[in-house]
C-alpha cells in the first residue's frame, strides 16, 4: 500500500489518461467529455448555471489533517452546493489541478477517488480540466455546470417583505470540527507522538471534512412545487449570509435564536471549547446548508420536511436586521455574529 509512483513516469498526457480513463458519462446533456479541446453540453431548452471555485493549500485546506480523498470529495461538493443554491441541478464539472512533485501518483489517485465518489453520488459528469505542476502546494480549481427550467433559478435579490427565512440541516458543527483538528495539530506540532484525541467528535469533524450538498432540498421544492423567493448556500455562517440577502433584496430581517437548528453533538462539543453554540451557527463557516426565503403561504408545505427550519422573517429595511435571543434580548445581526467567537 505504501508504493510511491513518481508522476514523472507517466508524463502529463499519461497522467490525464490515467485519471480520466474510467469515466462513464451519466447525463444526456453531456455530448462530448474529456479528450478534445473542449467539452460539449446541450441542455435541451433548459437554462445553464455556471459556478467556479479556487482552492489553495494553506489557504482553504490543510493537508496535515485533511485526507486527500476527503479533499477531493469536498472540492466537488462546495461547487455543487452553489449550483443547488441557484435551484438548479448540477450536471457537469471541470477540474483543474496544480500538483507539486511532493505528490505521488498514489496520492493524486486518492484525491480523484474522492472526486469520483462525489460525482457518482450526485450524478455529475467530469468533462474536462487542466493539469499543471505547482511550486506552491496543491491548487484545485473546479467549475460546475447545472441546468434549470427557464426562469426557475433563484437569486439573492428577490426576497419579499414578510417572507419566512428558512435553513436546511443544522449549523455551526463544521466550525467546531475545525477547532478540534486545529487543536490536535498544535499538540502534535509541539509533541509529535501524542496520539490525537478526537474520540467522540466524529459528528463535528465529519461535518467539516465530508460535507454534503443539499440535493434533497431542491428535489423537495420540485416535488412540492415550492419556489423560494431568494436563496444562497451557507458557507460563511448564517449572519453573514442573511445580511447578503437583506442587502441584495433591500430588506431587513428578524431571526429567533431558539429556532436556529443546532445538533446535540455540536452543542456538547462547543461547550468543551467554552463557545456559545449559537455564535458558531451564526458565524462559523463551511456548513454548506441552504438559506432561503419563501412566502408565508407555503408554510404548510415546508413543515412536511423536518430538514427545514423556519428561523425568522423578512421585514422592511428601516427595521434593520436583528436576532431575538432566548433570554429576551435583541441584538443587531453583524457579519461576525452578535457574540464574537473566541479564537
Ligand atoms: P489542452 O492542451 O487543450 O489544454 P490537455 O492536454 O490539457 O488539453 O487536456 C486533454 C483533455 O484532458 C482535455 O479534454 C481536458 O479537458 C482533459 N483534462 C486535462 N486535465 C484534466 C484533469 N485534471 N481532470 C480531468 N480532465 C482533464
Ligand atoms: Mg491543458
Coordinates of C-alpha atoms and ligand atoms in Angstrom, one line a residue:
X1 CA 0.0 0.0 0.0
X2 CA 3.0 2.3 0.5
X3 CA 4.0 2.2 -3.1
X4 CA 5.1 5.5 -4.5
X5 CA 5.0 6.1 -8.2
X6 CA 6.5 9.3 -9.4
X7 CA 4.1 11.3 -11.6
X8 CA 7.0 12.0 -14.0
X9 CA 7.0 8.3 -15.1
X10 CA 3.6 8.9 -16.8
X11 CA 4.1 12.5 -18.1
X12 CA 1.2 14.9 -18.4
X13 CA -0.8 13.1 -21.0
X14 CA -0.3 9.8 -19.3
X15 CA -1.5 11.3 -16.1
X16 CA -4.6 12.8 -17.6
X17 CA -5.4 9.5 -19.4
X18 CA -4.8 7.6 -16.1
X19 CA -7.1 9.9 -14.2
X20 CA -9.9 10.0 -16.7
X21 CA -10.0 6.6 -18.3
X22 CA -12.8 5.2 -16.3
X23 CA -15.3 8.0 -16.8
X24 CA -18.8 6.8 -17.8
X25 CA -21.0 9.7 -18.8
X26 CA -24.2 9.9 -16.8
X27 CA -26.1 12.8 -18.4
X28 CA -27.8 13.1 -21.8
X29 CA -26.7 16.7 -21.8
X30 CA -23.0 15.6 -22.0
X31 CA -22.5 15.4 -25.7
X32 CA -18.7 15.3 -25.5
X33 CA -16.5 14.8 -22.4
X34 CA -12.7 14.6 -21.8
X35 CA -10.3 14.2 -24.7
X36 CA -10.8 17.1 -27.1
X37 CA -10.0 20.9 -26.9
X38 CA -13.3 21.4 -25.3
X39 CA -16.3 19.5 -24.0
X40 CA -19.8 19.9 -25.5
X41 CA -23.0 20.1 -23.5
X42 CA -26.6 20.6 -24.7
X43 CA -29.2 21.5 -22.1
X44 CA -32.2 20.9 -24.5
X45 CA -34.0 24.2 -23.9
X46 CA -33.2 24.5 -20.2
X47 CA -31.0 27.2 -18.8
X48 CA -27.4 26.7 -17.7
X49 CA -25.9 27.7 -14.3
X50 CA -22.1 28.0 -14.1
X51 CA -20.1 28.4 -10.9
X52 CA -16.4 28.1 -10.2
X53 CA -14.1 27.8 -7.1
X54 CA -10.4 28.0 -6.5
X55 CA -8.9 26.1 -3.5
X56 CA -5.3 26.7 -2.4
X57 CA -3.3 24.6 0.0
X58 CA -2.6 26.6 3.2
X59 CA -5.5 29.0 2.5
X60 CA -8.5 26.8 2.0
X61 CA -7.3 23.4 3.3
X62 CA -4.6 22.0 5.5
X63 CA -3.2 18.6 4.4
X64 CA -1.9 17.8 7.8
X65 CA -5.4 16.8 8.9
X66 CA -7.3 16.6 5.6
X67 CA -7.2 13.2 3.9
X68 CA -6.8 13.6 0.2
X69 CA -9.9 11.5 -0.5
X70 CA -12.0 13.8 1.6
X71 CA -10.4 16.8 0.0
X72 CA -11.4 15.6 -3.5
X73 CA -14.9 14.9 -2.3
X74 CA -15.3 18.2 -0.6
X75 CA -13.9 20.2 -3.5
X76 CA -16.7 18.8 -5.7
X77 CA -19.4 19.3 -3.0
X78 CA -18.7 23.0 -2.4
X79 CA -19.3 23.7 -6.1
X80 CA -22.4 21.5 -6.3
X81 CA -23.8 23.4 -3.3
X82 CA -23.5 26.6 -5.3
X83 CA -25.5 25.1 -8.2
X84 CA -28.2 23.8 -5.8
X85 CA -28.3 27.3 -4.2
X86 CA -29.5 28.6 -7.6
X87 CA -32.3 26.0 -7.5
X88 CA -30.5 24.1 -10.4
X89 CA -29.4 20.5 -10.9
X90 CA -25.7 20.1 -11.4
X91 CA -24.8 18.0 -14.4
X92 CA -21.1 18.5 -15.2
X93 CA -17.8 19.7 -13.6
X94 CA -14.4 20.5 -14.9
X95 CA -11.4 20.0 -12.5
X96 CA -8.0 21.7 -12.9
X97 CA -5.1 20.8 -10.6
X98 CA -1.7 22.2 -9.9
X99 CA 0.4 19.4 -8.4
X100 CA 3.9 19.6 -6.9
X101 CA 6.3 16.7 -7.0
X102 CA 5.7 16.2 -3.3
X103 CA 2.6 14.2 -4.5
X104 CA 3.0 10.7 -5.8
X105 CA 0.6 9.1 -8.3
X106 CA -0.9 7.2 -5.4
X107 CA -1.7 10.5 -3.6
X108 CA -3.3 12.0 -6.7
X109 CA -5.3 8.8 -7.2
X110 CA -6.6 9.1 -3.7
X111 CA -7.8 12.7 -4.4
X112 CA -9.5 11.6 -7.6
X113 CA -11.2 8.7 -5.7
X114 CA -13.0 11.4 -3.6
X115 CA -13.8 13.4 -6.7
X116 CA -15.4 10.4 -8.5
X117 CA -17.2 9.3 -5.3
X118 CA -18.9 12.8 -5.2
X119 CA -19.6 12.8 -9.0
X120 CA -21.3 9.4 -8.8
X121 CA -23.3 10.2 -5.7
X122 CA -24.6 13.4 -7.2
X123 CA -24.9 12.2 -10.8
X124 CA -22.4 14.6 -12.3
X125 CA -20.0 14.1 -15.2
X126 CA -16.4 15.1 -15.0
X127 CA -15.9 16.5 -18.5
X128 CA -12.5 18.2 -18.5
X129 CA -9.9 20.2 -16.8
X130 CA -6.3 21.1 -16.9
X131 CA -3.2 19.7 -15.3
X132 CA 0.0 21.5 -14.4
X133 CA 2.8 21.4 -11.9
X134 CA 2.8 23.7 -8.9
X135 CA 5.7 25.1 -6.8
X136 CA 3.4 26.4 -4.1
X137 CA 1.4 23.4 -2.9
X138 CA -1.7 21.8 -4.2
X139 CA -4.0 24.0 -6.3
X140 CA -7.6 22.9 -7.2
X141 CA -10.0 24.8 -9.4
X142 CA -13.4 23.4 -10.1
X143 CA -16.2 24.7 -12.4
X144 CA -19.6 23.2 -12.1
X145 CA -22.5 23.4 -14.6
X146 CA -26.1 22.8 -13.9
X147 CA -29.4 23.0 -15.6
X148 CA -32.7 24.7 -14.6
X149 CA -36.0 25.2 -16.2
X150 CA -36.2 28.6 -17.7
X151 CA -36.9 31.2 -15.0
X152 CA -36.8 28.7 -12.2
X153 CA -33.4 29.9 -10.9
X154 CA -33.5 31.7 -7.6
X155 CA -31.4 34.8 -6.9
X156 CA -30.4 36.7 -3.8
X157 CA -32.1 39.9 -4.8
X158 CA -35.8 38.9 -4.8
X159 CA -36.8 38.2 -1.1
X160 CA -40.1 39.9 -0.2
X161 CA -41.2 41.6 3.0
X162 CA -43.0 39.1 5.3
X163 CA -41.3 36.1 3.7
X164 CA -40.2 33.3 6.1
X165 CA -36.4 32.8 6.5
X166 CA -35.5 29.1 6.4
X167 CA -32.4 27.0 6.7
X168 CA -31.7 23.3 5.9
X169 CA -30.0 20.8 8.3
X170 CA -28.1 22.2 11.3
X171 CA -25.5 24.9 11.6
X172 CA -22.1 25.5 13.2
X173 CA -20.8 22.0 13.5
X174 CA -18.1 22.3 10.8
X175 CA -16.5 25.2 12.7
X176 CA -16.3 23.2 15.9
X177 CA -14.8 20.3 13.9
X178 CA -12.1 22.7 12.6
X179 CA -11.4 23.8 16.2
X180 CA -10.8 20.2 17.3
X181 CA -8.5 19.5 14.3
X182 CA -6.5 22.7 14.8
X183 CA -6.1 21.9 18.5
X184 CA -4.8 18.5 17.8
X185 CA -2.5 19.8 15.1
X186 CA -1.0 22.2 17.6
X187 CA -0.5 19.5 20.2
X188 CA 1.1 17.3 17.5
X189 CA 3.5 20.1 16.4
X190 CA 4.6 20.6 20.0
X191 CA 4.9 17.0 20.9
X192 CA 4.9 14.6 18.0
X193 CA 4.0 11.1 19.0
X194 CA 1.0 12.2 21.1
X195 CA -2.0 10.4 19.6
X196 CA -4.9 12.7 18.5
X197 CA -7.8 12.8 20.9
X198 CA -10.8 13.1 18.7
X199 CA -12.8 10.4 20.3
X200 CA -16.5 11.1 20.2
X201 CA -16.2 14.1 17.9
X202 CA -16.9 12.3 14.7
X203 CA -20.1 14.3 14.0
X204 CA -18.5 17.7 14.0
X205 CA -15.3 16.5 12.3
X206 CA -17.4 14.7 9.7
X207 CA -19.3 17.9 9.0
X208 CA -16.0 19.7 8.3
X209 CA -14.2 17.0 6.3
X210 CA -17.1 15.4 4.5
X211 CA -19.9 17.9 3.9
X212 CA -22.8 17.1 1.6
X213 CA -24.7 19.4 -0.8
X214 CA -28.5 19.7 -0.3
X215 CA -29.7 18.0 -3.4
X216 CA -32.7 16.7 -1.3
X217 CA -34.0 20.1 -0.6
X218 CA -34.0 21.1 -4.3
X219 CA -35.8 17.9 -5.1
X220 CA -38.3 18.6 -2.3
X221 CA -39.0 22.1 -3.8
X222 CA -39.7 20.5 -7.2
X223 CA -42.0 17.8 -5.7
X224 CA -44.0 20.2 -3.7
X225 CA -44.0 22.9 -6.4
X226 CA -42.3 25.3 -4.0
X227 CA -40.3 28.2 -5.3
X228 CA -38.2 30.1 -2.8
X229 CA -38.1 33.9 -3.3
X230 CA -34.3 34.1 -2.6
X231 CA -31.6 31.5 -1.9
X232 CA -27.9 31.0 -1.2
X233 CA -25.7 28.4 0.4
X234 CA -24.3 28.9 3.9
X235 CA -20.5 28.9 3.6
X236 CA -19.7 31.8 5.9
X237 CA -22.2 31.5 8.7
X238 CA -25.9 32.4 8.9
X239 CA -25.3 36.0 9.9
X240 CA -23.1 36.9 7.0
X241 CA -25.4 35.1 4.5
X242 CA -28.7 36.6 5.7
X243 CA -27.1 40.0 5.6
X244 CA -26.3 39.4 1.9
X245 CA -29.9 38.6 1.2
X246 CA -31.1 41.6 3.2
X247 CA -28.8 43.9 1.4
X248 CA -29.4 42.5 -2.1
X249 CA -33.1 42.4 -1.6
X250 CA -33.2 45.8 0.2
X251 CA -35.0 44.4 3.3
X252 CA -34.4 43.9 7.0
X253 CA -34.9 40.7 9.0
X254 CA -35.7 39.2 12.4
X255 CA -34.1 35.9 13.4
X256 CA -35.1 33.9 16.5
X257 CA -32.1 32.3 18.4
X258 CA -34.3 29.5 19.7
X259 CA -35.3 28.5 16.1
X260 CA -31.7 28.1 14.8
X261 CA -31.0 24.4 14.2
X262 CA -28.2 23.1 16.3
X263 CA -27.1 19.5 16.6
X264 CA -26.9 17.9 20.0
X265 CA -23.3 16.7 19.3
X266 CA -22.3 20.2 18.2
X267 CA -23.7 21.7 21.4
X268 CA -21.7 19.3 23.6
X269 CA -18.6 20.0 21.5
X270 CA -19.0 23.8 21.7
X271 CA -19.2 23.7 25.5
X272 CA -15.8 21.9 25.5
X273 CA -14.3 25.0 23.9
X274 CA -16.4 27.3 26.1
X275 CA -18.1 28.7 23.0
X276 CA -21.7 29.6 22.6
X277 CA -23.3 27.1 20.1
X278 CA -25.5 29.9 18.7
X279 CA -22.4 32.0 18.0
X280 CA -21.0 29.1 16.0
X281 CA -24.2 28.7 14.0
X282 CA -24.2 32.5 13.2
X283 CA -20.5 32.9 12.5
X284 CA -18.9 29.6 11.9
X285 CA -18.3 28.6 8.3
X286 CA -18.4 25.7 5.8
X287 CA -21.8 24.3 6.7
X288 CA -23.0 24.1 3.0
X289 CA -26.6 24.2 4.1
X290 CA -29.2 26.2 2.2
X291 CA -30.6 29.5 3.4
X292 CA -33.8 30.6 1.6
X293 CA -36.7 32.9 1.9
X294 CA -40.2 31.8 0.9
X295 CA -43.8 33.1 1.1
X296 CA -45.7 32.5 4.3
X297 CA -48.4 30.9 2.2
X298 CA -46.0 27.9 1.7
X299 CA -45.7 27.2 5.5
X300 CA -47.9 24.1 5.4
X301 CA -45.7 22.5 2.8
X302 CA -42.4 23.5 4.5
X303 CA -43.3 21.8 7.7
X304 CA -43.6 18.5 5.8
X305 CA -39.8 18.5 5.6
X306 CA -38.1 18.0 9.0
X307 CA -34.8 19.0 7.5
X308 CA -36.1 22.6 7.1
X309 CA -36.2 25.1 10.0
X310 CA -38.0 28.4 9.9
X311 CA -35.7 30.8 11.7
X312 CA -37.2 34.2 11.1
X313 CA -38.8 36.5 8.6
X314 CA -38.0 39.4 6.3
X315 CA -39.0 43.0 7.3
X316 CA -38.9 46.4 5.8
X317 CA -35.4 47.7 5.5
X318 CA -35.9 50.5 8.1
X319 CA -36.2 48.0 10.8
X320 CA -32.7 46.7 10.3
X321 CA -31.5 43.1 10.9
X322 CA -32.0 41.7 14.4
X323 CA -31.8 38.5 16.4
X324 CA -34.1 37.9 19.3
X325 CA -32.3 35.8 21.9
X326 CA -33.6 33.1 24.2
X327 CA -33.2 35.4 27.1
X328 CA -35.4 38.1 25.5
X329 CA -32.6 40.3 24.3
X330 CA -32.5 42.0 20.9
X331 CA -29.2 42.3 19.0
X332 CA -28.3 43.6 15.6
X333 CA -27.1 40.8 13.3
X334 CA -23.5 41.5 12.3
X335 CA -21.2 39.6 9.9
X336 CA -19.3 38.3 12.9
X337 CA -22.4 37.3 14.8
X338 CA -23.7 39.1 17.8
X339 CA -21.4 37.3 20.1
X340 CA -17.8 37.3 18.8
X341 CA -16.3 33.9 18.6
X342 CA -13.3 33.3 20.9
X343 CA -10.4 32.5 18.6
Ligands
LIG1 P1 -5.3 21.4 -23.8 O1 -4.0 21.2 -24.5 O2 -6.4 21.7 -24.7 O3 -5.2 22.1 -22.5 P2 -5.0 19.0 -22.3 O4 -3.9 18.2 -22.9 O5 -4.6 19.8 -21.1 O6 -5.7 19.9 -23.4 O7 -6.1 18.0 -21.9 C1 -6.6 17.0 -22.7 C2 -8.0 16.6 -22.2 O8 -8.0 16.2 -20.9 C3 -9.0 17.8 -22.3 O9 -10.2 17.3 -22.6 C4 -9.0 18.3 -20.9 O10 -10.3 18.9 -20.5 C5 -8.8 17.0 -20.1 N1 -8.1 17.2 -18.8 C6 -6.9 17.7 -18.6 N2 -6.6 17.7 -17.3 C7 -7.6 17.1 -16.6 C8 -7.9 16.8 -15.3 N3 -7.0 17.1 -14.3 N4 -9.0 16.2 -14.9 C9 -9.9 15.9 -15.9 N5 -9.7 16.2 -17.2 C10 -8.6 16.8 -17.6
LIG2 MG1 -4.2 21.7 -20.8

